[in-house]
Amino acid sequence: MTQNTDPTVITMWMPHYPVIPWFMGWVTEVAKTFNHTHPDYRVDIEGYDWYHLPNAIHQAAMQGNPPTIAQYFYTSTQEAYDTRRADGSPLFTSVERALDGRTEILGQPVVLDDLLPAAREYYVYDGAVAAMAPLTSTTLLYANMTQLAAAGIADVPRTWHELDVACRAVVAQRDGPPHAITWPNHGWLFQQSVAQQGGLLADHDNGRSGRAETVNLASSEMMAYVRWWQRLHRDGHYLYLGDGSEVDWERNFQAFAEQRVAFVLTTSVESTRMADAGRRGGFDVRACRMPHNGEVPYAGNVIGGDALWLASGIDQATRDGALAFIQFLSSPANAAARHRETNFMPVTRGAIDLLDDQGWFLENPHHWTAVAQLEANDGTAAGRGALLGDFAAIQNVMTRAMHDVLTGGVNADERFQRATAEAQRLLDNYNEYCAGQRPRGHILIH
């Protein structure tokens, strides 16, 4: 009798991102290395549009053929928890519980506990790490130190008040830029600023101690941020480049690269690009921690990025191979290489140590700033970030409200009260769907 030697197939579905179109190719090459090292396995990578991936996984789960590993954007975390098979059982199982305390699997060292705490804790659910983050980012302030020096500012601002002072000095110069700062009107920055102040977006400890049932987009922390932003805009210091529709990160980058502003708030993934823009433009760029409200204690900045989810109900050989591949993707060498390739954070302490030993952070200090910022997270429900159903749509509610505040002359408190009501309807619809009280087609889940 001929023995079947076909490898065990592990399918991984991952998103295509317009900003990193080459990333899927990089993961595919890593999978080939894993396959070579583990000839009993074959990891097949499939890519999907990032926006539609959760729905594609939902359909596959209903049909009984979901992927072994799925990579979700962080705003889809609650949906990943809630995704079910046709029999109603959860599609995913906890990565930590599946590892079951092992320190290696198929000879691959387990690095789950080596993750940066902020990246690990975001995905803790029901007392265990549900998914493992390979891509992590945060929001940073990038400063044109040449313009700041000309304005008599010796150091970078760390608080909103210090940023106010710096902005006034920059625009007061005779040959200074017409505006001092810009950033995109994006929901992620609202999350960051509320979290920094220890504020929550939802009840049940931001959805951490139970399903979020009530959302609040008009909290004191949210409104402190909104009013500060509104004042910067009213005083002519903040340059608004949005049109109330799709967020355009590129226009904010160009304003900074062309020295039309001295500061820009954006993702840590842009660190290398910002430094390169300074070199091309003949000005010195420094990556700085995101300024916070200095009137209240700092709680931390929340993460962005993705996580890898493991399918439940699969045989042991497939599960062990998938777990080994998830750990392999974030081995020190691979996590360091991914950071160099994509500018997402190195994510594990082992990768950080490896890069440090190679002199990477000494040569590229702008990359260290993101690590230091996430290390300052206090681990509270605010610092860990919110878990919300239909989170991406709720983010859009925030940005539409802010657009109206900046451009329409509306009352900020009233507008964000209306935004809260709109977000609550979205959350209610999502929770009713999960409870079986509403067909999926009645809501848009991201």
GROMACS .gro file of C-alpha atoms in nm, residues 47-426:
model
  380
   47GLY     CA    1  -0.543   3.789  -0.062
   48TYR     CA    2  -0.871   3.980  -0.040
   49ASP     CA    3  -0.965   4.345  -0.045
   50TRP     CA    4  -0.919   4.458   0.316
   51TYR     CA    5  -1.263   4.614   0.337
   52HIS     CA    6  -1.449   4.303   0.221
   53LEU     CA    7  -1.236   4.034   0.385
   54PRO     CA    8  -1.454   3.991   0.700
   55ASN     CA    9  -1.764   3.931   0.488
   56ALA     CA   10  -1.574   3.686   0.267
   57ILE     CA   11  -1.472   3.492   0.578
   58HIS     CA   12  -1.829   3.500   0.707
   59GLN     CA   13  -1.958   3.351   0.381
   60ALA     CA   14  -1.686   3.085   0.382
   61ALA     CA   15  -1.771   2.992   0.741
   62MET     CA   16  -2.139   2.950   0.651
   63GLN     CA   17  -2.040   2.724   0.362
   64GLY     CA   18  -1.805   2.515   0.576
   65ASN     CA   19  -1.478   2.611   0.409
   66PRO     CA   20  -1.321   2.897   0.609
   67PRO     CA   21  -0.946   2.963   0.612
   68THR     CA   22  -0.724   2.806   0.877
   69ILE     CA   23  -0.575   3.148   0.959
   70ALA     CA   24  -0.744   3.484   0.897
   71GLN     CA   25  -0.586   3.827   0.924
   72TYR     CA   26  -0.827   4.096   1.043
   73PHE     CA   27  -0.780   4.472   1.069
   74TYR     CA   28  -0.809   4.588   1.429
   75THR     CA   29  -1.146   4.762   1.379
   76SER     CA   30  -1.291   4.420   1.289
   77THR     CA   31  -1.181   4.259   1.617
   78GLN     CA   32  -1.530   4.240   1.766
   79GLU     CA   33  -1.662   4.091   1.445
   80ALA     CA   34  -1.390   3.826   1.452
   81TYR     CA   35  -1.503   3.732   1.804
   82ASP     CA   36  -1.861   3.712   1.681
   83THR     CA   37  -1.811   3.523   1.353
   84ARG     CA   38  -1.985   3.185   1.361
   85ARG     CA   39  -1.998   2.865   1.165
   86ALA     CA   40  -2.329   2.742   1.022
   87ASP     CA   41  -2.393   2.542   1.342
   88GLY     CA   42  -2.358   2.859   1.553
   89SER     CA   43  -2.020   2.772   1.706
   90PRO     CA   44  -1.743   3.036   1.711
   91LEU     CA   45  -1.527   3.030   1.401
   92PHE     CA   46  -1.207   3.118   1.589
   93THR     CA   47  -1.036   2.983   1.896
   94SER     CA   48  -0.788   3.153   2.128
   95VAL     CA   49  -0.430   3.133   2.003
   96GLU     CA   50  -0.303   3.133   2.361
   97ARG     CA   51  -0.530   2.847   2.469
   98ALA     CA   52  -0.444   2.648   2.158
   99LEU     CA   53  -0.074   2.682   2.241
  100ASP     CA   54  -0.158   2.538   2.584
  101GLY     CA   55   0.157   2.661   2.756
  102ARG     CA   56   0.400   2.515   2.505
  103THR     CA   57   0.727   2.702   2.455
  104GLU     CA   58   0.782   2.559   2.107
  105ILE     CA   59   0.569   2.394   1.847
  106LEU     CA   60   0.705   2.181   1.562
  107GLY     CA   61   1.046   2.312   1.669
  108GLN     CA   62   0.935   2.673   1.628
  109PRO     CA   63   0.984   2.887   1.944
  110VAL     CA   64   0.663   3.041   2.077
  111VAL     CA   65   0.689   3.421   2.084
  112LEU     CA   66   0.335   3.509   2.195
  113ASP     CA   67   0.450   3.626   2.538
  114ASP     CA   68   0.729   3.829   2.376
  115LEU     CA   69   0.482   4.066   2.205
  116LEU     CA   70   0.487   4.430   2.310
  117PRO     CA   71   0.230   4.450   2.592
  118ALA     CA   72   0.004   4.697   2.410
  119ALA     CA   73  -0.010   4.470   2.104
  120ARG     CA   74  -0.073   4.163   2.317
  121GLU     CA   75  -0.331   4.315   2.551
  122TYR     CA   76  -0.547   4.460   2.275
  123TYR     CA   77  -0.643   4.106   2.175
  124VAL     CA   78  -0.700   3.962   2.524
  125TYR     CA   79  -1.057   3.833   2.537
  126ASP     CA   80  -1.218   3.620   2.805
  127GLY     CA   81  -0.888   3.595   2.991
  128ALA     CA   82  -0.664   3.480   2.705
  129VAL     CA   83  -0.497   3.618   2.392
  130ALA     CA   84  -0.743   3.549   2.113
  131ALA     CA   85  -0.528   3.655   1.817
  132MET     CA   86  -0.165   3.742   1.750
  133ALA     CA   87  -0.065   4.079   1.606
  134PRO     CA   88   0.197   4.075   1.325
  135LEU     CA   89   0.135   4.437   1.218
  136THR     CA   90   0.125   4.711   1.480
  137SER     CA   91   0.143   5.089   1.457
  138THR     CA   92   0.065   5.402   1.657
  139THR     CA   93   0.020   5.773   1.590
  140LEU     CA   94   0.323   6.002   1.606
  141LEU     CA   95   0.393   6.374   1.571
  142TYR     CA   96   0.651   6.460   1.306
  143ALA     CA   97   0.826   6.794   1.352
  144ASN     CA   98   1.025   7.012   1.114
  145MET     CA   99   1.305   7.096   1.357
  146THR     CA  100   1.454   7.349   1.116
  147GLN     CA  101   1.136   7.555   1.121
  148LEU     CA  102   1.108   7.516   1.497
  149ALA     CA  103   1.463   7.640   1.551
  150ALA     CA  104   1.390   7.944   1.334
  151ALA     CA  105   1.084   8.010   1.552
  152GLY     CA  106   1.290   7.987   1.870
  153ILE     CA  107   1.145   7.651   1.979
  154ALA     CA  108   1.423   7.439   2.125
  155ASP     CA  109   1.236   7.118   2.196
  156VAL     CA  110   0.939   6.929   2.062
  157PRO     CA  111   0.597   6.979   2.224
  158ARG     CA  112   0.473   6.701   2.450
  159THR     CA  113   0.131   6.837   2.549
  160TRP     CA  114  -0.152   7.019   2.376
  161HIS     CA  115  -0.055   7.342   2.553
  162GLU     CA  116   0.308   7.312   2.444
  163LEU     CA  117   0.190   7.246   2.089
  164ASP     CA  118  -0.030   7.557   2.105
  165VAL     CA  119   0.273   7.764   2.202
  166ALA     CA  120   0.487   7.613   1.927
  167CYS     CA  121   0.218   7.668   1.663
  168ARG     CA  122   0.186   8.037   1.755
  169ALA     CA  123   0.562   8.081   1.731
  170VAL     CA  124   0.582   7.907   1.392
  171VAL     CA  125   0.310   8.113   1.220
  172ALA     CA  126   0.434   8.439   1.379
  173GLN     CA  127   0.757   8.426   1.178
  174ARG     CA  128   0.776   8.671   0.891
  175ASP     CA  129   0.878   8.395   0.649
  176GLY     CA  130   0.707   8.114   0.833
  177PRO     CA  131   0.442   7.879   0.690
  178PRO     CA  132   0.079   7.999   0.679
  179HIS     CA  133  -0.028   7.712   0.906
  180ALA     CA  134   0.158   7.520   1.174
  181ILE     CA  135   0.008   7.171   1.182
  182THR     CA  136  -0.210   6.925   0.995
  183TRP     CA  137  -0.347   6.576   1.045
  184PRO     CA  138  -0.613   6.366   0.875
  185ASN     CA  139  -0.969   6.370   1.004
  186HIS     CA  140  -0.967   5.997   1.081
  187GLY     CA  141  -1.136   5.796   1.355
  188TRP     CA  142  -0.809   5.645   1.474
  189LEU     CA  143  -0.689   5.983   1.601
  190PHE     CA  144  -1.008   6.030   1.801
  191GLN     CA  145  -0.945   5.693   1.965
  192GLN     CA  146  -0.587   5.790   2.044
  193SER     CA  147  -0.675   6.123   2.204
  194VAL     CA  148  -0.961   5.984   2.414
  195ALA     CA  149  -0.744   5.694   2.532
  196GLN     CA  150  -0.455   5.925   2.621
  197GLN     CA  151  -0.687   6.103   2.867
  198GLY     CA  152  -0.810   5.779   3.023
  199GLY     CA  153  -1.148   5.813   2.850
  200LEU     CA  154  -1.370   5.532   2.722
  201LEU     CA  155  -1.574   5.511   2.404
  202ALA     CA  156  -1.812   5.246   2.536
  203ASP     CA  157  -1.956   5.087   2.847
  204HIS     CA  158  -1.842   4.759   3.005
  205ASP     CA  159  -1.487   4.890   3.029
  206ASN     CA  160  -1.467   4.981   2.661
  207GLY     CA  161  -1.620   4.645   2.570
  208ARG     CA  162  -1.349   4.464   2.765
  209SER     CA  163  -1.552   4.320   3.054
  210GLY     CA  164  -1.858   4.249   2.841
  211ARG     CA  165  -2.009   4.328   2.504
  212ALA     CA  166  -2.025   4.703   2.443
  213GLU     CA  167  -2.390   4.809   2.451
  214THR     CA  168  -2.363   5.187   2.486
  215VAL     CA  169  -2.130   5.415   2.295
  216ASN     CA  170  -2.042   5.772   2.392
  217LEU     CA  171  -1.889   6.009   2.138
  218ALA     CA  172  -1.957   6.317   2.350
  219SER     CA  173  -1.763   6.233   2.666
  220SER     CA  174  -1.562   6.500   2.845
  221GLU     CA  175  -1.244   6.348   2.701
  222MET     CA  176  -1.379   6.348   2.347
  223MET     CA  177  -1.504   6.704   2.373
  224ALA     CA  178  -1.175   6.828   2.522
  225TYR     CA  179  -1.003   6.695   2.211
  226VAL     CA  180  -1.268   6.833   1.974
  227ARG     CA  181  -1.257   7.182   2.127
  228TRP     CA  182  -0.877   7.192   2.125
  229TRP     CA  183  -0.876   7.087   1.758
  230GLN     CA  184  -1.151   7.337   1.676
  231ARG     CA  185  -0.954   7.618   1.844
  232LEU     CA  186  -0.637   7.534   1.650
  233HIS     CA  187  -0.839   7.550   1.330
  234ARG     CA  188  -1.019   7.873   1.425
  235ASP     CA  189  -0.688   8.041   1.510
  236GLY     CA  190  -0.545   7.946   1.171
  237HIS     CA  191  -0.285   7.707   1.308
  238TYR     CA  192  -0.445   7.381   1.190
  239LEU     CA  193  -0.462   7.315   0.815
  240TYR     CA  194  -0.770   7.111   0.726
  241LEU     CA  195  -0.731   6.921   0.401
  242GLY     CA  196  -1.039   6.700   0.420
  243ASP     CA  197  -1.360   6.726   0.221
  244GLY     CA  198  -1.584   6.524   0.450
  245SER     CA  199  -1.567   6.210   0.238
  246GLU     CA  200  -1.267   5.979   0.208
  247VAL     CA  201  -0.963   6.041   0.427
  248ASP     CA  202  -0.661   6.155   0.225
  249TRP     CA  203  -0.344   6.079   0.421
  250GLU     CA  204  -0.131   6.176   0.120
  251ARG     CA  205  -0.232   6.543   0.120
  252ASN     CA  206  -0.128   6.576   0.484
  253PHE     CA  207   0.209   6.421   0.403
  254GLN     CA  208   0.258   6.656   0.108
  255ALA     CA  209   0.180   6.962   0.320
  256PHE     CA  210   0.457   6.861   0.559
  257ALA     CA  211   0.703   6.759   0.284
  258GLU     CA  212   0.649   7.095   0.112
  259GLN     CA  213   0.700   7.278   0.445
  260ARG     CA  214   0.355   7.433   0.435
  261VAL     CA  215   0.325   7.318   0.798
  262ALA     CA  216   0.585   7.248   1.065
  263PHE     CA  217   0.402   6.952   1.220
  264VAL     CA  218   0.197   6.657   1.105
  265LEU     CA  219   0.023   6.388   1.308
  266THR     CA  220   0.004   6.055   1.130
  267THR     CA  221   0.091   5.688   1.156
  268SER     CA  222   0.428   5.558   1.275
  269VAL     CA  223   0.439   5.361   0.948
  270GLU     CA  224   0.530   5.691   0.777
  271SER     CA  225   0.851   5.737   0.982
  272THR     CA  226   1.100   5.656   0.707
  273ARG     CA  227   0.902   5.851   0.449
  274MET     CA  228   0.893   6.158   0.672
  275ALA     CA  229   1.267   6.142   0.737
  276ASP     CA  230   1.332   6.101   0.364
  277ALA     CA  231   1.110   6.401   0.287
  278GLY     CA  232   1.327   6.610   0.520
  279ARG     CA  233   1.648   6.493   0.356
  280ARG     CA  234   1.510   6.576   0.011
  281GLY     CA  235   1.374   6.912   0.126
  282GLY     CA  236   1.679   7.014   0.327
  283PHE     CA  237   1.517   7.020   0.670
  284ASP     CA  238   1.560   6.814   0.984
  285VAL     CA  239   1.270   6.585   1.082
  286ARG     CA  240   1.214   6.437   1.424
  287ALA     CA  241   0.954   6.173   1.509
  288CYS     CA  242   0.792   6.258   1.845
  289ARG     CA  243   0.536   6.104   2.072
  290MET     CA  244   0.180   6.218   2.007
  291PRO     CA  245   0.106   6.524   2.226
  292HIS     CA  246  -0.157   6.468   2.495
  293ASN     CA  247  -0.382   6.671   2.721
  294GLY     CA  248  -0.144   6.783   2.994
  295GLU     CA  249  -0.434   6.869   3.228
  296VAL     CA  250  -0.507   6.501   3.300
  297PRO     CA  251  -0.292   6.191   3.364
  298TYR     CA  252  -0.165   6.014   3.054
  299ALA     CA  253  -0.308   5.660   3.007
  300GLY     CA  254  -0.147   5.555   2.681
  301ASN     CA  255  -0.184   5.539   2.307
  302VAL     CA  256  -0.373   5.256   2.140
  303ILE     CA  257  -0.249   5.037   1.860
  304GLY     CA  258  -0.346   5.004   1.498
  305GLY     CA  259  -0.268   4.718   1.264
  306ASP     CA  260  -0.383   4.358   1.222
  307ALA     CA  261  -0.402   4.027   1.403
  308LEU     CA  262  -0.394   3.660   1.301
  309TRP     CA  263  -0.691   3.447   1.405
  310LEU     CA  264  -0.690   3.066   1.428
  311ALA     CA  265  -0.986   2.860   1.314
  312SER     CA  266  -1.154   2.639   1.572
  313GLY     CA  267  -1.258   2.279   1.521
  314ILE     CA  268  -0.962   2.171   1.306
  315ASP     CA  269  -0.757   1.854   1.348
  316GLN     CA  270  -0.446   1.860   1.567
  317ALA     CA  271  -0.195   1.835   1.282
  318THR     CA  272  -0.347   2.132   1.100
  319ARG     CA  273  -0.380   2.332   1.423
  320ASP     CA  274  -0.018   2.271   1.522
  321GLY     CA  275   0.107   2.365   1.177
  322ALA     CA  276  -0.098   2.685   1.180
  323LEU     CA  277   0.024   2.776   1.528
  324ALA     CA  278   0.383   2.711   1.426
  325PHE     CA  279   0.344   2.934   1.119
  326ILE     CA  280   0.186   3.215   1.324
  327GLN     CA  281   0.485   3.204   1.559
  328PHE     CA  282   0.728   3.179   1.266
  329LEU     CA  283   0.586   3.496   1.111
  330SER     CA  284   0.685   3.687   1.425
  331SER     CA  285   1.016   3.517   1.501
  332PRO     CA  286   1.282   3.779   1.580
  333ALA     CA  287   1.436   3.755   1.233
  334ASN     CA  288   1.105   3.771   1.047
  335ALA     CA  289   0.955   4.043   1.267
  336ALA     CA  290   1.270   4.253   1.225
  337ALA     CA  291   1.268   4.199   0.849
  338ARG     CA  292   0.899   4.286   0.829
  339HIS     CA  293   0.966   4.610   1.019
  340ARG     CA  294   1.245   4.704   0.778
  341GLU     CA  295   1.025   4.618   0.480
  342THR     CA  296   0.697   4.780   0.587
  343ASN     CA  297   0.784   5.025   0.870
  344PHE     CA  298   0.522   4.863   1.092
  345MET     CA  299   0.660   4.823   1.443
  346PRO     CA  300   0.891   4.529   1.521
  347VAL     CA  301   0.616   4.393   1.754
  348THR     CA  302   0.826   4.153   1.970
  349ARG     CA  303   1.097   4.224   2.223
  350GLY     CA  304   1.322   3.973   2.045
  351ALA     CA  305   1.290   4.164   1.718
  352ILE     CA  306   1.356   4.494   1.894
  353ASP     CA  307   1.670   4.352   2.059
  354LEU     CA  308   1.790   4.213   1.727
  355LEU     CA  309   1.744   4.548   1.552
  356ASP     CA  310   1.909   4.728   1.842
  357ASP     CA  311   2.210   4.495   1.828
  358GLN     CA  312   2.239   4.570   1.456
  359GLY     CA  313   2.247   4.945   1.526
  360TRP     CA  314   1.915   5.001   1.352
  361PHE     CA  315   1.763   5.237   1.608
  362LEU     CA  316   2.086   5.432   1.643
  363GLU     CA  317   2.079   5.495   1.268
  364ASN     CA  318   1.699   5.538   1.257
  365PRO     CA  319   1.587   5.695   1.586
  366HIS     CA  320   1.249   5.784   1.433
  367HIS     CA  321   1.155   5.416   1.456
  368TRP     CA  322   1.232   5.394   1.826
  369THR     CA  323   0.979   5.664   1.914
  370ALA     CA  324   0.682   5.439   1.833
  371VAL     CA  325   0.819   5.162   2.055
  372ALA     CA  326   0.873   5.405   2.344
  373GLN     CA  327   0.521   5.544   2.308
  374LEU     CA  328   0.349   5.206   2.326
  375GLU     CA  329   0.573   5.102   2.615
  376ALA     CA  330   0.423   5.393   2.814
  377ASN     CA  331   0.071   5.246   2.790
  378ASP     CA  332  -0.074   5.187   3.137
  379GLY     CA  333  -0.271   4.875   3.038
  380THR     CA  334  -0.609   5.009   3.156
  381ALA     CA  335  -0.929   4.969   2.955
  382ALA     CA  336  -0.866   5.315   2.811
  383GLY     CA  337  -0.509   5.238   2.713
  384ARG     CA  338  -0.601   4.903   2.563
  385GLY     CA  339  -0.859   5.060   2.334
  386ALA     CA  340  -1.226   4.993   2.264
  387LEU     CA  341  -1.393   4.682   2.123
  388LEU     CA  342  -1.702   4.780   1.926
  389GLY     CA  343  -1.926   4.618   1.672
  390ASP     CA  344  -1.931   4.801   1.337
  391PHE     CA  345  -1.632   5.001   1.461
  392ALA     CA  346  -1.522   5.127   1.120
  393ALA     CA  347  -1.866   5.277   1.056
  394ILE     CA  348  -1.865   5.436   1.403
  395GLN     CA  349  -1.526   5.590   1.323
  396ASN     CA  350  -1.683   5.745   1.015
  397VAL     CA  351  -1.954   5.899   1.235
  398MET     CA  352  -1.680   6.076   1.434
  399THR     CA  353  -1.512   6.214   1.124
  400ARG     CA  354  -1.835   6.342   0.967
  401ALA     CA  355  -1.918   6.522   1.291
  402MET     CA  356  -1.575   6.682   1.306
  403HIS     CA  357  -1.596   6.791   0.944
  404ASP     CA  358  -1.918   6.975   1.023
  405VAL     CA  359  -1.759   7.137   1.328
  406LEU     CA  360  -1.457   7.255   1.129
  407THR     CA  361  -1.640   7.372   0.819
  408GLY     CA  362  -2.005   7.427   0.904
  409GLY     CA  363  -1.990   7.648   1.209
  410VAL     CA  364  -2.209   7.408   1.406
  411ASN     CA  365  -2.208   7.375   1.783
  412ALA     CA  366  -1.954   7.106   1.871
  413ASP     CA  367  -2.143   6.969   2.173
  414GLU     CA  368  -2.472   6.940   1.986
  415ARG     CA  369  -2.306   6.786   1.681
  416PHE     CA  370  -2.128   6.518   1.883
  417GLN     CA  371  -2.446   6.443   2.075
  418ARG     CA  372  -2.610   6.370   1.739
  419ALA     CA  373  -2.306   6.164   1.642
  420THR     CA  374  -2.347   5.961   1.960
  421ALA     CA  375  -2.708   5.884   1.868
  422GLU     CA  376  -2.605   5.780   1.517
  423ALA     CA  377  -2.324   5.560   1.648
  424GLN     CA  378  -2.562   5.404   1.901
  425ARG     CA  379  -2.797   5.300   1.622
  426LEU     CA  380  -2.507   5.131   1.443
   0.00000   0.00000   0.00000
